[in-house]
Amino acid sequence: MAIQRTFSIIKPDGTKRNLTGAVNAVIEAAGLRIVAQKRILMTRAQAETFYAVHAARPFFGELCEFMTSGPVVVQVLEAENAIAKYREVMGATNPANAADGTIRKLFALSVGENTVHGSDAPETAAIEIAQFFAGNEIVG
Ligand code: ATP
Ligand code: MG
């Protein structure tokens, strides 16, 4: 498996509780390299574009509201098999089902306020990275 990139977000519940460094420590301990990172306030339009795949779901409005409720840290992570590896490090969407040692088990508050996002496939990773980073902002 070649070196791969995935897109990560530390969500508003994480930045609010000052957990950026704690989350990054788990990411780096797992062997994922943070090759791009910036703290932004997502606009409603950015959130709706980012989560367009969930537009028909009942929680879509609440999700976009939450993602724009405070700063987020957007990141590009690099490793062998980075997409699957980061999903393992994040843990299950609902922290009640997340395995011990995962970011969501350690930090998430609920299925909505679940501290991190990670891409689910190479195609979505490429789209998500391009939504937030120019090529010259990613330094591997
Ligand atoms: P993410 O896409 O954020 O990495 P995921 O792939 O584990 O997480 P998805 O099914 O893609 O989960 O859902 C996207 C996000 O929508 C979740 O991370 C969570 O914040 C929110 N979400 C999902 N299900 C619910 C729900 N039942 N109620 C409220 N929010 C939800
Ligand atoms: Mg998802």
PDB file of C-alpha atoms and ligand atoms in Angstrom:
ATOM      1  CA  MET A   1       0.000   0.000   0.000  1.00  0.00           C
ATOM      2  CA  ALA A   2       1.458   3.341  -1.062  1.00  0.00           C
ATOM      3  CA  ILE A   3       1.551   6.523   0.984  1.00  0.00           C
ATOM      4  CA  GLN A   4      -1.947   7.977   1.081  1.00  0.00           C
ATOM      5  CA  ARG A   5      -3.541  11.221   2.297  1.00  0.00           C
ATOM      6  CA  THR A   6      -6.764  11.710   4.204  1.00  0.00           C
ATOM      7  CA  PHE A   7      -8.686  14.788   5.284  1.00  0.00           C
ATOM      8  CA  SER A   8      -9.368  15.418   8.972  1.00  0.00           C
ATOM      9  CA  ILE A   9     -11.351  17.987  10.926  1.00  0.00           C
ATOM     10  CA  ILE A  10     -11.094  18.661  14.638  1.00  0.00           C
ATOM     11  CA  LYS A  11     -14.694  19.750  15.199  1.00  0.00           C
ATOM     12  CA  PRO A  12     -15.974  22.686  17.315  1.00  0.00           C
ATOM     13  CA  ASP A  13     -16.500  20.545  20.439  1.00  0.00           C
ATOM     14  CA  GLY A  14     -12.776  19.718  20.302  1.00  0.00           C
ATOM     15  CA  THR A  15     -11.474  23.257  19.789  1.00  0.00           C
ATOM     16  CA  LYS A  16     -13.892  24.576  22.423  1.00  0.00           C
ATOM     17  CA  ARG A  17     -12.444  22.232  25.054  1.00  0.00           C
ATOM     18  CA  ASN A  18      -8.849  23.064  24.011  1.00  0.00           C
ATOM     19  CA  LEU A  19      -8.226  19.530  22.745  1.00  0.00           C
ATOM     20  CA  THR A  20      -6.360  20.307  19.503  1.00  0.00           C
ATOM     21  CA  GLY A  21      -3.020  19.203  20.928  1.00  0.00           C
ATOM     22  CA  ALA A  22      -4.470  16.151  22.672  1.00  0.00           C
ATOM     23  CA  VAL A  23      -6.152  14.985  19.451  1.00  0.00           C
ATOM     24  CA  ASN A  24      -2.977  15.643  17.453  1.00  0.00           C
ATOM     25  CA  ALA A  25      -0.972  13.594  19.962  1.00  0.00           C
ATOM     26  CA  VAL A  26      -3.221  10.573  19.308  1.00  0.00           C
ATOM     27  CA  ILE A  27      -2.946  11.142  15.544  1.00  0.00           C
ATOM     28  CA  GLU A  28       0.848  11.340  15.627  1.00  0.00           C
ATOM     29  CA  ALA A  29       1.246   8.420  18.049  1.00  0.00           C
ATOM     30  CA  ALA A  30      -0.651   6.294  15.518  1.00  0.00           C
ATOM     31  CA  GLY A  31       1.954   7.088  12.865  1.00  0.00           C
ATOM     32  CA  LEU A  32      -0.121   9.588  10.887  1.00  0.00           C
ATOM     33  CA  ARG A  33       1.844  12.672   9.792  1.00  0.00           C
ATOM     34  CA  ILE A  34       0.091  16.081   9.874  1.00  0.00           C
ATOM     35  CA  VAL A  35       1.231  17.536   6.529  1.00  0.00           C
ATOM     36  CA  ALA A  36      -1.200  20.497   6.484  1.00  0.00           C
ATOM     37  CA  GLN A  37      -3.233  22.191   9.195  1.00  0.00           C
ATOM     38  CA  LYS A  38      -5.160  25.422   9.749  1.00  0.00           C
ATOM     39  CA  ARG A  39      -7.782  26.750  12.125  1.00  0.00           C
ATOM     40  CA  ILE A  40     -10.815  28.275  10.417  1.00  0.00           C
ATOM     41  CA  LEU A  41     -14.399  29.280  11.053  1.00  0.00           C
ATOM     42  CA  MET A  42     -16.414  27.314   8.511  1.00  0.00           C
ATOM     43  CA  THR A  43     -19.129  29.222   6.687  1.00  0.00           C
ATOM     44  CA  ARG A  44     -22.618  27.777   6.368  1.00  0.00           C
ATOM     45  CA  ALA A  45     -22.024  27.379   2.611  1.00  0.00           C
ATOM     46  CA  GLN A  46     -18.764  25.479   3.210  1.00  0.00           C
ATOM     47  CA  ALA A  47     -20.483  23.158   5.713  1.00  0.00           C
ATOM     48  CA  GLU A  48     -23.414  22.488   3.376  1.00  0.00           C
ATOM     49  CA  THR A  49     -21.019  21.706   0.507  1.00  0.00           C
ATOM     50  CA  PHE A  50     -18.833  19.519   2.698  1.00  0.00           C
ATOM     51  CA  TYR A  51     -21.777  17.476   4.017  1.00  0.00           C
ATOM     52  CA  ALA A  52     -23.864  17.547   0.783  1.00  0.00           C
ATOM     53  CA  VAL A  53     -23.990  13.731   0.829  1.00  0.00           C
ATOM     54  CA  HIS A  54     -26.022  13.971   4.061  1.00  0.00           C
ATOM     55  CA  ALA A  55     -28.390  16.708   2.790  1.00  0.00           C
ATOM     56  CA  ALA A  56     -31.458  14.464   2.976  1.00  0.00           C
ATOM     57  CA  ARG A  57     -30.693  13.134   6.472  1.00  0.00           C
ATOM     58  CA  PRO A  58     -32.778  14.455   9.394  1.00  0.00           C
ATOM     59  CA  PHE A  59     -29.672  15.695  11.244  1.00  0.00           C
ATOM     60  CA  PHE A  60     -28.295  17.737   8.299  1.00  0.00           C
ATOM     61  CA  GLY A  61     -29.396  21.151   9.615  1.00  0.00           C
ATOM     62  CA  GLU A  62     -28.148  20.408  13.122  1.00  0.00           C
ATOM     63  CA  LEU A  63     -24.857  19.105  11.706  1.00  0.00           C
ATOM     64  CA  CYS A  64     -24.222  22.266   9.638  1.00  0.00           C
ATOM     65  CA  GLU A  65     -25.224  24.428  12.609  1.00  0.00           C
ATOM     66  CA  PHE A  66     -22.739  22.590  14.833  1.00  0.00           C
ATOM     67  CA  MET A  67     -19.876  22.691  12.320  1.00  0.00           C
ATOM     68  CA  THR A  68     -20.218  26.485  12.037  1.00  0.00           C
ATOM     69  CA  SER A  69     -20.717  27.070  15.780  1.00  0.00           C
ATOM     70  CA  GLY A  70     -17.023  27.613  16.513  1.00  0.00           C
ATOM     71  CA  PRO A  71     -13.521  27.193  15.113  1.00  0.00           C
ATOM     72  CA  VAL A  72     -12.473  23.933  13.482  1.00  0.00           C
ATOM     73  CA  VAL A  73      -8.989  22.696  12.619  1.00  0.00           C
ATOM     74  CA  VAL A  74      -8.788  21.256   9.105  1.00  0.00           C
ATOM     75  CA  GLN A  75      -5.891  18.928   8.416  1.00  0.00           C
ATOM     76  CA  VAL A  76      -4.300  16.668   5.834  1.00  0.00           C
ATOM     77  CA  LEU A  77      -2.852  13.469   7.286  1.00  0.00           C
ATOM     78  CA  GLU A  78      -0.373  11.248   5.491  1.00  0.00           C
ATOM     79  CA  ALA A  79       0.604   7.618   6.075  1.00  0.00           C
ATOM     80  CA  GLU A  80       0.508   4.236   4.454  1.00  0.00           C
ATOM     81  CA  ASN A  81      -3.180   3.351   4.236  1.00  0.00           C
ATOM     82  CA  ALA A  82      -4.020   6.703   5.877  1.00  0.00           C
ATOM     83  CA  ILE A  83      -7.784   6.647   5.197  1.00  0.00           C
ATOM     84  CA  ALA A  84      -8.510   3.319   6.904  1.00  0.00           C
ATOM     85  CA  LYS A  85      -5.866   3.931   9.552  1.00  0.00           C
ATOM     86  CA  TYR A  86      -7.369   7.274  10.597  1.00  0.00           C
ATOM     87  CA  ARG A  87     -10.901   5.849  10.706  1.00  0.00           C
ATOM     88  CA  GLU A  88      -9.569   3.216  13.090  1.00  0.00           C
ATOM     89  CA  VAL A  89      -7.867   5.901  15.216  1.00  0.00           C
ATOM     90  CA  MET A  90     -11.099   8.000  15.280  1.00  0.00           C
ATOM     91  CA  GLY A  91     -13.331   5.111  16.387  1.00  0.00           C
ATOM     92  CA  ALA A  92     -17.041   4.605  15.719  1.00  0.00           C
ATOM     93  CA  THR A  93     -19.233   7.620  14.842  1.00  0.00           C
ATOM     94  CA  ASN A  94     -21.170   7.158  18.097  1.00  0.00           C
ATOM     95  CA  PRO A  95     -18.689   7.333  21.001  1.00  0.00           C
ATOM     96  CA  ALA A  96     -20.809   4.801  22.901  1.00  0.00           C
ATOM     97  CA  ASN A  97     -19.668   2.241  20.313  1.00  0.00           C
ATOM     98  CA  ALA A  98     -16.070   3.447  19.953  1.00  0.00           C
ATOM     99  CA  ALA A  99     -13.178   1.184  20.961  1.00  0.00           C
ATOM    100  CA  ASP A 100     -10.881   2.030  23.871  1.00  0.00           C
ATOM    101  CA  GLY A 101      -8.040   4.366  22.993  1.00  0.00           C
ATOM    102  CA  THR A 102      -9.784   5.899  19.977  1.00  0.00           C
ATOM    103  CA  ILE A 103     -10.213   9.674  19.703  1.00  0.00           C
ATOM    104  CA  ARG A 104     -13.997   9.434  19.934  1.00  0.00           C
ATOM    105  CA  LYS A 105     -13.878   7.099  22.935  1.00  0.00           C
ATOM    106  CA  LEU A 106     -11.416   9.429  24.662  1.00  0.00           C
ATOM    107  CA  PHE A 107     -13.029  12.772  23.805  1.00  0.00           C
ATOM    108  CA  ALA A 108     -16.379  12.695  21.954  1.00  0.00           C
ATOM    109  CA  LEU A 109     -19.505  13.975  23.714  1.00  0.00           C
ATOM    110  CA  SER A 110     -22.208  12.439  21.509  1.00  0.00           C
ATOM    111  CA  VAL A 111     -22.896  11.094  17.994  1.00  0.00           C
ATOM    112  CA  GLY A 112     -23.154  14.684  16.766  1.00  0.00           C
ATOM    113  CA  GLU A 113     -20.404  16.294  18.840  1.00  0.00           C
ATOM    114  CA  ASN A 114     -17.916  13.557  18.036  1.00  0.00           C
ATOM    115  CA  THR A 115     -14.696  15.627  17.950  1.00  0.00           C
ATOM    116  CA  VAL A 116     -13.264  14.542  14.579  1.00  0.00           C
ATOM    117  CA  HIS A 117     -14.044  13.885  10.944  1.00  0.00           C
ATOM    118  CA  GLY A 118     -12.059  11.619   8.629  1.00  0.00           C
ATOM    119  CA  SER A 119     -12.532  10.840   4.934  1.00  0.00           C
ATOM    120  CA  ASP A 120     -14.105   7.495   4.064  1.00  0.00           C
ATOM    121  CA  ALA A 121     -12.562   6.750   0.618  1.00  0.00           C
ATOM    122  CA  PRO A 122      -9.805   7.970  -1.741  1.00  0.00           C
ATOM    123  CA  GLU A 123     -12.304   9.859  -3.935  1.00  0.00           C
ATOM    124  CA  THR A 124     -13.877  11.729  -1.016  1.00  0.00           C
ATOM    125  CA  ALA A 125     -10.452  12.401   0.522  1.00  0.00           C
ATOM    126  CA  ALA A 126      -9.302  14.121  -2.687  1.00  0.00           C
ATOM    127  CA  ILE A 127     -12.488  16.238  -2.901  1.00  0.00           C
ATOM    128  CA  GLU A 128     -12.380  17.194   0.791  1.00  0.00           C
ATOM    129  CA  ILE A 129      -8.676  18.137   0.732  1.00  0.00           C
ATOM    130  CA  ALA A 130      -9.232  20.294  -2.367  1.00  0.00           C
ATOM    131  CA  GLN A 131     -12.148  22.102  -0.677  1.00  0.00           C
ATOM    132  CA  PHE A 132      -9.876  23.483   2.050  1.00  0.00           C
ATOM    133  CA  PHE A 133      -6.229  23.386   0.874  1.00  0.00           C
ATOM    134  CA  ALA A 134      -4.245  24.604  -2.107  1.00  0.00           C
ATOM    135  CA  GLY A 135      -1.521  22.222  -3.253  1.00  0.00           C
ATOM    136  CA  ASN A 136       1.268  24.473  -1.956  1.00  0.00           C
ATOM    137  CA  GLU A 137      -0.244  24.457   1.569  1.00  0.00           C
ATOM    138  CA  ILE A 138       0.419  20.709   1.891  1.00  0.00           C
ATOM    139  CA  VAL A 139       3.999  19.928   2.795  1.00  0.00           C
ATOM    140  CA  GLY A 140       4.760  16.221   3.116  1.00  0.00           C
TER     141      GLY A 140
HETATM  142  P1  ATP B   1     -17.369  11.819   9.727  1.00  0.00           P
HETATM  143  O1  ATP B   1     -17.974  11.813   8.344  1.00  0.00           O
HETATM  144  O2  ATP B   1     -17.635  13.063  10.510  1.00  0.00           O
HETATM  145  O3  ATP B   1     -15.947  11.400   9.738  1.00  0.00           O
HETATM  146  P2  ATP B   1     -18.617   9.309  10.101  1.00  0.00           P
HETATM  147  O4  ATP B   1     -18.180   8.978   8.715  1.00  0.00           O
HETATM  148  O5  ATP B   1     -18.251   8.365  11.200  1.00  0.00           O
HETATM  149  O6  ATP B   1     -18.087  10.707  10.567  1.00  0.00           O
HETATM  150  P3  ATP B   1     -21.186   9.902   8.936  1.00  0.00           P
HETATM  151  O7  ATP B   1     -22.205   8.835   8.878  1.00  0.00           O
HETATM  152  O8  ATP B   1     -20.441  10.271   7.696  1.00  0.00           O
HETATM  153  O9  ATP B   1     -20.179   9.539  10.122  1.00  0.00           O
HETATM  154  O10 ATP B   1     -21.885  11.199   9.554  1.00  0.00           O
HETATM  155  C1  ATP B   1     -21.245  12.449   9.429  1.00  0.00           C
HETATM  156  C2  ATP B   1     -21.397  13.202  10.721  1.00  0.00           C
HETATM  157  O11 ATP B   1     -22.767  13.516  10.922  1.00  0.00           O
HETATM  158  C3  ATP B   1     -20.995  12.435  11.980  1.00  0.00           C
HETATM  159  O12 ATP B   1     -19.621  12.499  12.261  1.00  0.00           O
HETATM  160  C4  ATP B   1     -21.799  13.155  13.046  1.00  0.00           C
HETATM  161  O13 ATP B   1     -21.147  14.348  13.458  1.00  0.00           O
HETATM  162  C5  ATP B   1     -23.066  13.510  12.301  1.00  0.00           C
HETATM  163  N1  ATP B   1     -24.101  12.505  12.558  1.00  0.00           N
HETATM  164  C6  ATP B   1     -24.174  11.263  12.057  1.00  0.00           C
HETATM  165  N2  ATP B   1     -25.254  10.603  12.529  1.00  0.00           N
HETATM  166  C7  ATP B   1     -25.882  11.474  13.345  1.00  0.00           C
HETATM  167  C8  ATP B   1     -27.064  11.412  14.143  1.00  0.00           C
HETATM  168  N3  ATP B   1     -27.814  10.329  14.183  1.00  0.00           N
HETATM  169  N4  ATP B   1     -27.388  12.516  14.854  1.00  0.00           N
HETATM  170  C9  ATP B   1     -26.639  13.641  14.815  1.00  0.00           C
HETATM  171  N5  ATP B   1     -25.511  13.764  14.089  1.00  0.00           N
HETATM  172  C10 ATP B   1     -25.142  12.699  13.367  1.00  0.00           C
HETATM  173 MG    MG B   2     -18.462  10.260   7.032  1.00  0.00          MG
END
